[in-house]
PDB file of C-alpha atoms in Angstrom:
ATOM      1  CA  MET B  73      55.624  40.797 -31.887  1.00 77.00           C
ATOM      2  CA  SER B  74      56.751  39.655 -36.221  1.00 89.00           C
ATOM      3  CA  PHE B  75      59.202  38.224 -37.188  1.00 91.00           C
ATOM      4  CA  SER B  76      60.423  40.929 -38.437  1.00 92.00           C
ATOM      5  CA  SER B  77      60.241  42.729 -35.746  1.00 91.00           C
ATOM      6  CA  GLU B  78      61.710  40.003 -33.687  1.00 93.00           C
ATOM      7  CA  VAL B  79      64.580  40.756 -36.166  1.00 94.00           C
ATOM      8  CA  LYS B  80      64.863  44.260 -35.654  1.00 94.00           C
ATOM      9  CA  LYS B  81      65.261  43.919 -31.673  1.00 94.00           C
ATOM     10  CA  GLU B  82      67.712  41.692 -31.610  1.00 94.00           C
ATOM     11  CA  LEU B  83      69.794  44.775 -34.133  1.00 95.00           C
ATOM     12  CA  LEU B  84      68.572  46.892 -31.861  1.00 93.00           C
ATOM     13  CA  ALA B  85      71.042  45.618 -29.392  1.00 92.00           C
ATOM     14  CA  VAL B  86      74.190  45.086 -31.271  1.00 92.00           C
ATOM     15  CA  THR B  87      76.840  48.118 -29.838  1.00 88.00           C
ATOM     16  CA  ALA B  88      78.654  49.334 -33.072  1.00 83.00           C
ATOM     17  CA  GLN B  89      81.978  50.682 -30.785  1.00 84.00           C
ATOM     18  CA  ASP B  90      83.956  52.914 -33.710  1.00 91.00           C
ATOM     19  CA  ARG B  91      82.892  55.525 -34.991  1.00 92.00           C
ATOM     20  CA  HIS B  92      83.718  55.075 -38.325  1.00 94.00           C
ATOM     21  CA  CYS B  93      80.788  52.711 -38.025  1.00 95.00           C
ATOM     22  CA  GLN B  94      78.308  54.457 -35.544  1.00 94.00           C
ATOM     23  CA  LEU B  95      78.810  56.818 -38.609  1.00 94.00           C
ATOM     24  CA  ALA B  96      78.255  54.217 -41.823  1.00 94.00           C
ATOM     25  CA  GLU B  97      74.008  53.339 -39.551  1.00 95.00           C
ATOM     26  CA  ILE B  98      73.049  56.768 -38.636  1.00 92.00           C
ATOM     27  CA  ALA B  99      74.307  58.260 -42.717  1.00 91.00           C
ATOM     28  CA  ALA B 100      71.955  54.891 -43.642  1.00 92.00           C
ATOM     29  CA  MET B 101      69.065  56.150 -41.196  1.00 91.00           C
ATOM     30  CA  ILE B 102      69.177  59.060 -42.026  1.00 88.00           C
ATOM     31  CA  SER B 103      69.016  57.943 -46.403  1.00 86.00           C
ATOM     32  CA  GLY B 104      66.106  55.247 -45.357  1.00 84.00           C
ATOM     33  CA  CYS B 105      63.472  58.569 -43.770  1.00 81.00           C
ATOM     34  CA  GLY B 106      65.870  61.079 -43.097  1.00 80.00           C
ATOM     35  CA  GLN B 107      64.656  65.073 -43.105  1.00 78.00           C
ATOM     36  CA  ILE B 108      67.174  67.434 -43.646  1.00 74.00           C
ATOM     37  CA  HIS B 109      65.312  71.318 -43.478  1.00 71.00           C
ATOM     38  CA  ARG B 110      66.285  75.101 -41.243  1.00 71.00           C
ATOM     39  CA  GLN B 111      64.131  76.277 -38.815  1.00 72.00           C
ATOM     40  CA  GLY B 112      64.671  79.764 -36.734  1.00 72.00           C
ATOM     41  CA  GLY B 113      68.041  80.087 -39.050  1.00 69.00           C
ATOM     42  CA  ARG B 114      69.338  76.402 -36.868  1.00 69.00           C
ATOM     43  CA  LEU B 115      69.938  73.435 -39.396  1.00 67.00           C
ATOM     44  CA  HIS B 116      67.980  70.867 -38.518  1.00 72.00           C
ATOM     45  CA  VAL B 117      68.120  66.771 -38.401  1.00 75.00           C
ATOM     46  CA  THR B 118      64.230  64.970 -38.266  1.00 79.00           C
ATOM     47  CA  LEU B 119      63.702  61.092 -38.677  1.00 81.00           C
ATOM     48  CA  ALA B 120      60.872  59.482 -38.445  1.00 79.00           C
ATOM     49  CA  ALA B 121      59.512  55.048 -37.518  1.00 79.00           C
ATOM     50  CA  GLU B 122      57.083  53.453 -36.877  1.00 77.00           C
ATOM     51  CA  ASN B 123      59.594  52.051 -35.046  1.00 80.00           C
ATOM     52  CA  SER B 124      59.779  54.465 -31.465  1.00 81.00           C
ATOM     53  CA  GLN B 125      63.550  52.491 -30.505  1.00 87.00           C
ATOM     54  CA  VAL B 126      64.726  53.020 -33.463  1.00 88.00           C
ATOM     55  CA  VAL B 127      64.806  56.044 -33.873  1.00 86.00           C
ATOM     56  CA  GLN B 128      65.686  56.404 -29.708  1.00 87.00           C
ATOM     57  CA  ARG B 129      68.977  54.297 -31.079  1.00 91.00           C
ATOM     58  CA  TYR B 130      69.556  56.254 -33.751  1.00 89.00           C
ATOM     59  CA  ALA B 131      69.350  59.072 -30.682  1.00 87.00           C
ATOM     60  CA  ALA B 132      72.432  57.385 -29.101  1.00 90.00           C
ATOM     61  CA  LEU B 133      74.662  57.339 -32.373  1.00 91.00           C
ATOM     62  CA  LEU B 134      74.627  60.604 -32.311  1.00 88.00           C
ATOM     63  CA  GLN B 135      75.747  61.069 -29.080  1.00 88.00           C
ATOM     64  CA  GLN B 136      78.798  58.821 -29.628  1.00 90.00           C
ATOM     65  CA  ALA B 137      79.713  59.857 -32.279  1.00 88.00           C
ATOM     66  CA  VAL B 138      79.258  63.754 -32.453  1.00 84.00           C
ATOM     67  CA  GLY B 139      77.883  65.203 -28.882  1.00 85.00           C
ATOM     68  CA  ILE B 140      74.632  65.907 -30.663  1.00 82.00           C
ATOM     69  CA  THR B 141      71.748  65.326 -27.776  1.00 80.00           C
ATOM     70  CA  ALA B 142      68.649  64.588 -30.233  1.00 78.00           C
ATOM     71  CA  VAL B 143      65.106  66.604 -29.026  1.00 73.00           C
ATOM     72  CA  VAL B 144      62.535  63.201 -28.995  1.00 71.00           C
ATOM     73  CA  ALA B 145      59.434  64.030 -29.648  1.00 69.00           C
ATOM     74  CA  LYS B 146      55.776  62.515 -30.326  1.00 67.00           C
ATOM     75  CA  ALA B 147      54.455  63.554 -33.586  1.00 60.00           C
ATOM     76  CA  GLN B 148      51.330  63.975 -34.827  1.00 51.00           C
ATOM     77  CA  PRO B 149      50.152  60.478 -36.391  1.00 48.00           C
ATOM     78  CA  LEU B 150      50.558  60.084 -40.167  1.00 46.00           C
ATOM     79  CA  GLN B 151      48.554  58.360 -42.259  1.00 49.00           C
ATOM     80  CA  GLN B 152      46.754  56.835 -39.744  1.00 45.00           C
ATOM     81  CA  LYS B 153      49.950  54.959 -38.305  1.00 49.00           C
ATOM     82  CA  LYS B 154      51.000  56.611 -34.699  1.00 48.00           C
ATOM     83  CA  LYS B 155      55.804  58.174 -35.324  1.00 53.00           C
ATOM     84  CA  MET B 156      58.420  59.020 -33.876  1.00 54.00           C
ATOM     85  CA  THR B 157      59.518  62.386 -34.284  1.00 59.00           C
ATOM     86  CA  PHE B 158      63.679  62.852 -33.501  1.00 60.00           C
ATOM     87  CA  VAL B 159      65.164  66.375 -34.701  1.00 57.00           C
ATOM     88  CA  ALA B 160      68.881  67.135 -33.817  1.00 52.00           C
ATOM     89  CA  ASP B 161      68.224  70.749 -32.789  1.00 54.00           C
ATOM     90  CA  ILE B 162      71.804  72.635 -30.955  1.00 52.00           C
ATOM     91  CA  ALA B 163      72.521  76.017 -31.090  1.00 47.00           C
ATOM     92  CA  GLU B 164      73.538  77.932 -33.717  1.00 46.00           C
ATOM     93  CA  GLY B 165      73.903  75.235 -35.250  1.00 60.00           C
ATOM     94  CA  GLU B 166      77.123  74.366 -34.992  1.00 65.00           C
ATOM     95  CA  ASP B 167      77.525  70.194 -34.024  1.00 72.00           C
ATOM     96  CA  VAL B 168      74.396  69.597 -36.713  1.00 75.00           C
ATOM     97  CA  ARG B 169      76.930  70.949 -39.062  1.00 76.00           C
ATOM     98  CA  LYS B 170      79.685  68.826 -37.891  1.00 79.00           C
ATOM     99  CA  LEU B 171      77.596  66.290 -38.588  1.00 81.00           C
ATOM    100  CA  PHE B 172      77.171  66.745 -41.465  1.00 81.00           C
ATOM    101  CA  GLN B 173      80.195  67.828 -42.929  1.00 82.00           C
ATOM    102  CA  MET B 174      81.551  63.912 -40.969  1.00 86.00           C
ATOM    103  CA  LEU B 175      78.582  62.459 -42.698  1.00 85.00           C
ATOM    104  CA  LYS B 176      79.509  64.788 -45.811  1.00 83.00           C
ATOM    105  CA  ILE B 177      76.449  66.090 -46.893  1.00 78.00           C
ATOM    106  CA  LEU B 178      77.644  69.672 -45.974  1.00 68.00           C
ATOM    107  CA  GLY B 179      79.902  70.608 -49.357  1.00 62.00           C
ATOM    108  CA  SER B 180      83.412  72.835 -48.921  1.00 63.00           C
ATOM    109  CA  ASP B 181      80.755  75.967 -50.494  1.00 64.00           C
ATOM    110  CA  GLY B 182      78.456  75.536 -46.857  1.00 61.00           C
ATOM    111  CA  GLN B 183      75.689  74.622 -48.751  1.00 65.00           C
ATOM    112  CA  ILE B 184      73.691  70.934 -48.309  1.00 66.00           C
ATOM    113  CA  ARG B 185      74.013  68.489 -50.493  1.00 61.00           C
ATOM    114  CA  GLU B 186      70.598  68.027 -51.854  1.00 54.00           C
ATOM    115  CA  ASN B 187      70.498  63.854 -52.917  1.00 58.00           C
ATOM    116  CA  LEU B 188      70.545  62.667 -49.338  1.00 63.00           C
ATOM    117  CA  THR B 189      69.328  59.013 -50.332  1.00 70.00           C
ATOM    118  CA  LEU B 190      72.867  58.594 -51.732  1.00 80.00           C
ATOM    119  CA  THR B 191      75.220  57.937 -48.649  1.00 85.00           C
ATOM    120  CA  ASP B 192      78.815  59.161 -50.318  1.00 86.00           C
ATOM    121  CA  GLY B 193      81.509  55.941 -50.132  1.00 87.00           C
ATOM    122  CA  LEU B 194      83.471  58.070 -48.439  1.00 89.00           C
ATOM    123  CA  LEU B 195      82.022  55.595 -45.399  1.00 91.00           C
ATOM    124  CA  LEU B 196      81.551  52.575 -46.653  1.00 93.00           C
ATOM    125  CA  GLN B 197      84.628  51.475 -46.864  1.00 92.00           C
ATOM    126  CA  LYS B 198      85.762  48.552 -44.374  1.00 93.00           C
ATOM    127  CA  SER B 199      83.754  45.544 -44.565  1.00 94.00           C
ATOM    128  CA  CYS B 200      81.576  46.406 -40.554  1.00 94.00           C
ATOM    129  CA  CYS B 201      81.007  49.965 -41.768  1.00 95.00           C
ATOM    130  CA  LYS B 202      78.904  48.457 -44.893  1.00 95.00           C
ATOM    131  CA  ARG B 203      77.649  45.843 -42.270  1.00 95.00           C
ATOM    132  CA  ALA B 204      76.608  49.306 -39.782  1.00 95.00           C
ATOM    133  CA  PHE B 205      75.121  50.301 -42.361  1.00 95.00           C
ATOM    134  CA  LEU B 206      73.358  47.743 -44.173  1.00 96.00           C
ATOM    135  CA  ARG B 207      71.811  46.986 -40.837  1.00 96.00           C
ATOM    136  CA  GLY B 208      70.628  50.879 -40.016  1.00 94.00           C
ATOM    137  CA  ALA B 209      69.710  50.240 -43.350  1.00 94.00           C
ATOM    138  CA  PHE B 210      66.759  47.728 -42.412  1.00 96.00           C
ATOM    139  CA  LEU B 211      65.946  49.301 -39.214  1.00 94.00           C
ATOM    140  CA  THR B 212      64.201  52.575 -40.605  1.00 91.00           C
ATOM    141  CA  ALA B 213      63.087  50.834 -43.646  1.00 91.00           C
ATOM    142  CA  GLY B 214      63.112  46.687 -44.151  1.00 93.00           C
ATOM    143  CA  SER B 215      61.306  44.234 -42.839  1.00 94.00           C
ATOM    144  CA  MET B 216      60.899  40.263 -43.819  1.00 93.00           C
ATOM    145  CA  SER B 217      57.889  37.935 -43.801  1.00 93.00           C
ATOM    146  CA  ASN B 218      57.682  35.163 -41.326  1.00 92.00           C
ATOM    147  CA  PRO B 219      60.277  32.170 -42.325  1.00 90.00           C
ATOM    148  CA  LYS B 220      57.557  29.527 -41.576  1.00 88.00           C
ATOM    149  CA  LYS B 221      55.372  31.191 -43.974  1.00 90.00           C
ATOM    150  CA  SER B 222      57.285  32.512 -47.058  1.00 89.00           C
ATOM    151  CA  TYR B 223      60.786  33.641 -47.370  1.00 92.00           C
ATOM    152  CA  HIS B 224      61.368  38.078 -48.047  1.00 94.00           C
ATOM    153  CA  PHE B 225      63.578  40.096 -47.038  1.00 96.00           C
ATOM    154  CA  GLU B 226      63.234  44.110 -48.277  1.00 96.00           C
ATOM    155  CA  ILE B 227      64.416  46.951 -47.535  1.00 95.00           C
ATOM    156  CA  VAL B 228      62.303  50.187 -48.711  1.00 93.00           C
ATOM    157  CA  CYS B 229      63.955  53.048 -51.158  1.00 91.00           C
ATOM    158  CA  SER B 230      62.586  56.703 -52.031  1.00 86.00           C
ATOM    159  CA  SER B 231      64.986  56.399 -54.991  1.00 88.00           C
ATOM    160  CA  GLN B 232      66.680  54.073 -57.448  1.00 90.00           C
ATOM    161  CA  GLU B 233      69.999  54.826 -56.839  1.00 90.00           C
ATOM    162  CA  LYS B 234      68.965  53.961 -52.929  1.00 91.00           C
ATOM    163  CA  ALA B 235      68.098  50.917 -53.895  1.00 93.00           C
ATOM    164  CA  ALA B 236      71.599  50.469 -56.245  1.00 93.00           C
ATOM    165  CA  GLN B 237      74.064  51.014 -53.486  1.00 93.00           C
ATOM    166  CA  LEU B 238      72.411  49.439 -50.859  1.00 94.00           C
ATOM    167  CA  GLN B 239      72.661  46.553 -53.854  1.00 95.00           C
ATOM    168  CA  GLU B 240      76.179  46.608 -54.352  1.00 95.00           C
ATOM    169  CA  GLN B 241      76.603  46.716 -50.439  1.00 95.00           C
ATOM    170  CA  PHE B 242      75.232  43.365 -50.742  1.00 96.00           C
ATOM    171  CA  GLY B 243      77.390  42.500 -53.724  1.00 95.00           C
ATOM    172  CA  CYS B 244      79.955  43.315 -51.806  1.00 95.00           C
ATOM    173  CA  PHE B 245      78.747  40.035 -49.299  1.00 95.00           C
ATOM    174  CA  GLN B 246      78.612  37.809 -52.693  1.00 94.00           C
ATOM    175  CA  LEU B 247      74.486  38.387 -51.908  1.00 94.00           C
ATOM    176  CA  GLU B 248      72.375  39.365 -55.743  1.00 94.00           C
ATOM    177  CA  ALA B 249      70.267  41.610 -53.876  1.00 94.00           C
ATOM    178  CA  LYS B 250      67.407  42.625 -56.421  1.00 95.00           C
ATOM    179  CA  THR B 251      65.310  45.134 -57.170  1.00 94.00           C
ATOM    180  CA  VAL B 252      61.683  46.051 -58.469  1.00 94.00           C
ATOM    181  CA  SER B 253      59.609  49.685 -58.364  1.00 92.00           C
ATOM    182  CA  ARG B 254      56.096  49.506 -56.108  1.00 89.00           C
ATOM    183  CA  LYS B 255      54.504  52.281 -56.295  1.00 85.00           C
ATOM    184  CA  ASN B 256      56.758  55.387 -55.721  1.00 86.00           C
ATOM    185  CA  HIS B 257      59.732  53.709 -54.448  1.00 89.00           C
ATOM    186  CA  ALA B 258      62.309  50.916 -55.185  1.00 92.00           C
ATOM    187  CA  VAL B 259      62.584  48.112 -52.777  1.00 95.00           C
ATOM    188  CA  LEU B 260      65.255  45.686 -52.513  1.00 95.00           C
ATOM    189  CA  TYR B 261      64.086  42.482 -51.704  1.00 96.00           C
ATOM    190  CA  LEU B 262      65.616  38.879 -51.473  1.00 95.00           C
ATOM    191  CA  LYS B 263      63.746  35.510 -51.517  1.00 93.00           C
ATOM    192  CA  GLU B 264      65.361  32.739 -50.981  1.00 91.00           C
ATOM    193  CA  GLY B 265      66.332  31.389 -47.587  1.00 89.00           C
ATOM    194  CA  ALA B 266      70.152  30.672 -48.154  1.00 90.00           C
ATOM    195  CA  GLN B 267      70.688  34.481 -49.333  1.00 94.00           C
ATOM    196  CA  ILE B 268      68.350  35.529 -45.536  1.00 94.00           C
ATOM    197  CA  VAL B 269      70.138  33.761 -43.598  1.00 94.00           C
ATOM    198  CA  ASP B 270      73.492  35.233 -44.982  1.00 94.00           C
ATOM    199  CA  ALA B 271      71.690  39.024 -44.725  1.00 95.00           C
ATOM    200  CA  LEU B 272      70.742  37.826 -41.332  1.00 95.00           C
ATOM    201  CA  ASN B 273      74.081  36.961 -41.043  1.00 95.00           C
ATOM    202  CA  ILE B 274      75.912  39.954 -42.252  1.00 95.00           C
ATOM    203  CA  MET B 275      73.359  42.214 -40.059  1.00 95.00           C
ATOM    204  CA  GLY B 276      74.497  40.611 -36.774  1.00 93.00           C
ATOM    205  CA  ALA B 277      70.893  38.689 -36.286  1.00 93.00           C
ATOM    206  CA  HIS B 278      72.494  36.079 -35.447  1.00 92.00           C
ATOM    207  CA  THR B 279      69.991  34.905 -33.479  1.00 93.00           C
ATOM    208  CA  ALA B 280      66.725  35.486 -35.921  1.00 92.00           C
ATOM    209  CA  LEU B 281      69.271  33.129 -38.120  1.00 91.00           C
ATOM    210  CA  MET B 282      69.253  30.350 -36.117  1.00 92.00           C
ATOM    211  CA  ASP B 283      65.458  31.237 -35.958  1.00 91.00           C
ATOM    212  CA  LEU B 284      65.400  30.813 -39.629  1.00 91.00           C
ATOM    213  CA  GLU B 285      68.023  27.994 -40.256  1.00 90.00           C
ATOM    214  CA  ASN B 286      65.987  25.828 -37.798  1.00 90.00           C
ATOM    215  CA  VAL B 287      62.810  27.375 -39.726  1.00 89.00           C
ATOM    216  CA  ARG B 288      64.527  25.294 -43.498  1.00 85.00           C
ATOM    217  CA  ILE B 289      65.591  22.761 -41.839  1.00 87.00           C
ATOM    218  CA  ILE B 290      61.656  21.453 -40.929  1.00 88.00           C
ATOM    219  CA  LYS B 291      60.495  22.797 -43.805  1.00 84.00           C
ATOM    220  CA  GLU B 292      63.898  20.394 -46.086  1.00 83.00           C
ATOM    221  CA  MET B 293      62.406  17.492 -43.935  1.00 88.00           C
ATOM    222  CA  ARG B 294      59.419  17.699 -44.889  1.00 85.00           C
ATOM    223  CA  ASN B 295      60.011  18.327 -48.766  1.00 84.00           C
ATOM    224  CA  ASP B 296      61.826  15.388 -48.188  1.00 84.00           C
ATOM    225  CA  ILE B 297      59.483  13.527 -46.586  1.00 90.00           C
ATOM    226  CA  ASN B 298      56.448  14.763 -49.335  1.00 87.00           C
ATOM    227  CA  ARG B 299      58.707  13.750 -52.253  1.00 88.00           C
ATOM    228  CA  ARG B 300      59.831  10.415 -51.132  1.00 89.00           C
ATOM    229  CA  VAL B 301      55.875   9.517 -50.539  1.00 88.00           C
ATOM    230  CA  ASN B 302      54.580  11.264 -53.428  1.00 87.00           C
ATOM    231  CA  CYS B 303      57.822   9.046 -55.290  1.00 89.00           C
ATOM    232  CA  GLU B 304      56.795   6.010 -53.574  1.00 84.00           C
ATOM    233  CA  ALA B 305      52.633   6.548 -54.558  1.00 85.00           C
ATOM    234  CA  ALA B 306      54.094   7.052 -58.170  1.00 85.00           C
ATOM    235  CA  ASN B 307      55.382   3.349 -57.901  1.00 83.00           C
ATOM    236  CA  ILE B 308      52.924   2.186 -56.907  1.00 82.00           C
ATOM    237  CA  ASN B 309      50.435   3.672 -58.970  1.00 85.00           C
ATOM    238  CA  LYS B 310      52.693   2.522 -62.099  1.00 85.00           C
ATOM    239  CA  THR B 311      53.488  -0.742 -60.158  1.00 83.00           C
ATOM    240  CA  VAL B 312      49.369  -1.987 -60.365  1.00 85.00           C
ATOM    241  CA  HIS B 313      49.300  -0.133 -63.916  1.00 88.00           C
ATOM    242  CA  ALA B 314      51.689  -2.616 -64.751  1.00 87.00           C
ATOM    243  CA  ALA B 315      50.734  -5.867 -63.226  1.00 87.00           C
ATOM    244  CA  TYR B 316      46.231  -5.466 -64.580  1.00 88.00           C
ATOM    245  CA  ARG B 317      47.396  -4.563 -67.846  1.00 88.00           C
ATOM    246  CA  GLN B 318      49.560  -7.710 -67.769  1.00 90.00           C
ATOM    247  CA  GLN B 319      46.996  -9.974 -66.442  1.00 90.00           C
ATOM    248  CA  GLU B 320      44.372  -8.083 -68.837  1.00 91.00           C
ATOM    249  CA  ALA B 321      46.512  -9.395 -71.490  1.00 90.00           C
ATOM    250  CA  ILE B 322      47.077 -13.290 -70.168  1.00 91.00           C
ATOM    251  CA  ARG B 323      43.308 -12.524 -70.029  1.00 90.00           C
ATOM    252  CA  PHE B 324      42.784 -12.135 -74.002  1.00 91.00           C
ATOM    253  CA  LEU B 325      45.326 -14.473 -74.083  1.00 90.00           C
ATOM    254  CA  GLN B 326      43.318 -17.381 -72.380  1.00 90.00           C
ATOM    255  CA  LYS B 327      40.007 -15.998 -73.970  1.00 90.00           C
ATOM    256  CA  GLN B 328      41.874 -17.341 -77.645  1.00 88.00           C
ATOM    257  CA  ASP B 329      43.463 -20.764 -75.325  1.00 88.00           C
ATOM    258  CA  ALA B 330      46.921 -19.508 -77.312  1.00 88.00           C
ATOM    259  CA  LEU B 331      48.443 -20.019 -73.927  1.00 87.00           C
ATOM    260  CA  ARG B 332      49.326 -23.831 -74.397  1.00 86.00           C
ATOM    261  CA  SER B 333      51.167 -23.216 -77.645  1.00 88.00           C
ATOM    262  CA  LEU B 334      53.797 -20.296 -75.789  1.00 90.00           C
ATOM    263  CA  PRO B 335      56.988 -21.744 -74.094  1.00 90.00           C
ATOM    264  CA  ARG B 336      57.082 -23.430 -70.645  1.00 90.00           C
ATOM    265  CA  GLN B 337      58.380 -20.758 -69.369  1.00 90.00           C
ATOM    266  CA  LEU B 338      56.102 -18.282 -70.482  1.00 90.00           C
ATOM    267  CA  GLN B 339      52.830 -20.370 -69.483  1.00 89.00           C
ATOM    268  CA  GLU B 340      54.596 -20.701 -65.792  1.00 90.00           C
ATOM    269  CA  MET B 341      54.993 -17.289 -65.956  1.00 90.00           C
ATOM    270  CA  ALA B 342      51.411 -16.761 -66.460  1.00 90.00           C
ATOM    271  CA  GLN B 343      50.023 -19.127 -64.622  1.00 90.00           C
ATOM    272  CA  LEU B 344      52.347 -17.164 -61.820  1.00 90.00           C
ATOM    273  CA  ARG B 345      50.931 -13.146 -61.981  1.00 89.00           C
ATOM    274  CA  VAL B 346      46.894 -14.468 -62.610  1.00 89.00           C
ATOM    275  CA  GLU B 347      47.103 -16.025 -59.234  1.00 89.00           C
ATOM    276  CA  ASN B 348      49.286 -13.212 -57.128  1.00 89.00           C
ATOM    277  CA  PRO B 349      47.529 -10.890 -58.566  1.00 86.00           C
ATOM    278  CA  GLN B 350      49.247  -8.296 -56.432  1.00 84.00           C
ATOM    279  CA  ALA B 351      52.634  -9.605 -56.465  1.00 85.00           C
ATOM    280  CA  THR B 352      56.016  -7.929 -57.123  1.00 86.00           C
ATOM    281  CA  ILE B 353      58.153  -8.305 -59.363  1.00 87.00           C
ATOM    282  CA  ARG B 354      60.340  -9.349 -57.169  1.00 88.00           C
ATOM    283  CA  GLU B 355      57.937 -11.636 -55.585  1.00 88.00           C
ATOM    284  CA  LEU B 356      57.434 -13.923 -59.374  1.00 89.00           C
ATOM    285  CA  SER B 357      61.062 -13.488 -58.935  1.00 90.00           C
ATOM    286  CA  GLU B 358      61.090 -16.317 -56.037  1.00 90.00           C
ATOM    287  CA  LEU B 359      57.929 -17.764 -56.948  1.00 89.00           C
ATOM    288  CA  CYS B 360      59.418 -19.044 -59.947  1.00 89.00           C
ATOM    289  CA  SER B 361      60.856 -22.782 -60.622  1.00 86.00           C
ATOM    290  CA  PRO B 362      63.875 -22.599 -61.029  1.00 88.00           C
ATOM    291  CA  PRO B 363      64.498 -18.352 -59.427  1.00 86.00           C
ATOM    292  CA  VAL B 364      64.493 -16.345 -62.471  1.00 88.00           C
ATOM    293  CA  GLY B 365      66.068 -12.267 -61.828  1.00 91.00           C
ATOM    294  CA  ARG B 366      64.065  -9.412 -61.967  1.00 88.00           C
ATOM    295  CA  SER B 367      65.051  -8.421 -65.147  1.00 91.00           C
ATOM    296  CA  GLY B 368      64.274 -12.578 -67.048  1.00 91.00           C
ATOM    297  CA  VAL B 369      60.747 -11.483 -65.143  1.00 90.00           C
ATOM    298  CA  ASN B 370      59.716  -8.431 -66.782  1.00 90.00           C
ATOM    299  CA  HIS B 371      61.526  -9.616 -70.599  1.00 92.00           C
ATOM    300  CA  ARG B 372      58.463 -12.803 -70.167  1.00 91.00           C
ATOM    301  CA  LEU B 373      55.458 -10.430 -68.833  1.00 92.00           C
ATOM    302  CA  ARG B 374      56.591  -7.933 -71.876  1.00 90.00           C
ATOM    303  CA  ARG B 375      56.871 -11.605 -73.860  1.00 90.00           C
ATOM    304  CA  LEU B 376      52.972 -11.952 -73.251  1.00 91.00           C
ATOM    305  CA  GLU B 377      51.822  -8.673 -73.543  1.00 89.00           C
ATOM    306  CA  GLU B 378      53.660  -8.643 -77.248  1.00 90.00           C
ATOM    307  CA  ILE B 379      52.206 -11.897 -78.623  1.00 91.00           C
ATOM    308  CA  ALA B 380      48.521 -10.571 -76.887  1.00 90.00           C
ATOM    309  CA  GLU B 381      48.722  -7.368 -78.747  1.00 89.00           C
ATOM    310  CA  HIS B 382      49.807  -9.204 -81.721  1.00 89.00           C
ATOM    311  CA  MET B 383      46.866 -10.841 -81.797  1.00 89.00           C
ATOM    312  CA  GLY B 384      44.816  -8.034 -81.179  1.00 86.00           C
ATOM    313  CA  TYR B 385      45.222  -6.866 -77.779  1.00 84.00           C
ATOM    314  CA  GLY B 386      43.806  -3.305 -77.066  1.00 74.00           C
ATOM    315  CA  LYS B 387      41.984  -2.614 -80.498  1.00 68.00           C
ATOM    316  CA  LYS B 388      38.477  -1.265 -79.575  1.00 51.00           C
ATOM    317  CA  ASP B 389      36.545  -4.102 -81.993  1.00 46.00           C
ATOM    318  CA  ASP B 390      38.248  -6.483 -79.758  1.00 50.00           C
ATOM    319  CA  GLN B 391      37.948  -4.558 -76.071  1.00 46.00           C
ATOM    320  CA  SER B 392      34.270  -3.708 -77.959  1.00 40.00           C
TER     321      SER B 392
END
């Protein structure tokens, strides 16, 4: 089972106790992948989803919130994918009209509101309703990548207006979701691990949240170790390169018979560096007689390089 499926499985177990939360989640589901139409003189609500458990939850919410018994039927495969379809088909259409009124879909004139992708803001006044709404949106049109591979959370929307509404609801919890166009849809997404953790918490997927946090901790530890290893390797390369450069400068001075004219401290440092090619600055400082600090060793080695450069070390004609 994919991580996305695990998240949805956990969300399906979340109980929406209050009717206002149940209606908010129903509204999100209908907005995400629902259709409303007339057939045989009656109003129908049809919800299609690949996950049969999502549709079962939709039916259960209809029963709890409005008392509607949804008829579950298996639809014909759409684009090579099997989808389950639920139809709320009630005699005379009275209960369906009641649902529409509660979802603010049916106007005072008895007409169905045309833009079904947008949920009426009156259903999203409370924080708990916003959470239920986001949960319903993810269950019907959301997905997540495996956090071990990458961090990506998204909800596919039928319109930019719907994506903007979801973006606004996430914003109420200080989450800055972004949107992008993909084919004929608008996609709301999160790509930062910390934001996805917050989104899971908002929707109620606390176990998945902990699993994601564990993955993040392991990733951060590995990244920290890699950074340290890379830093250590860079420092070693830098030290080796500096030591090689210093030795070459000292050998140049030896060829020029220039060391004997230098101060005793520089002669000592030149000898210590040549005799201890792999020694660190700290080790060289302890070998000096008397011992000197690391800054003193660095100063003497730089001075030897400067003298060698002044005498022509490093020029092409002298290198050849």
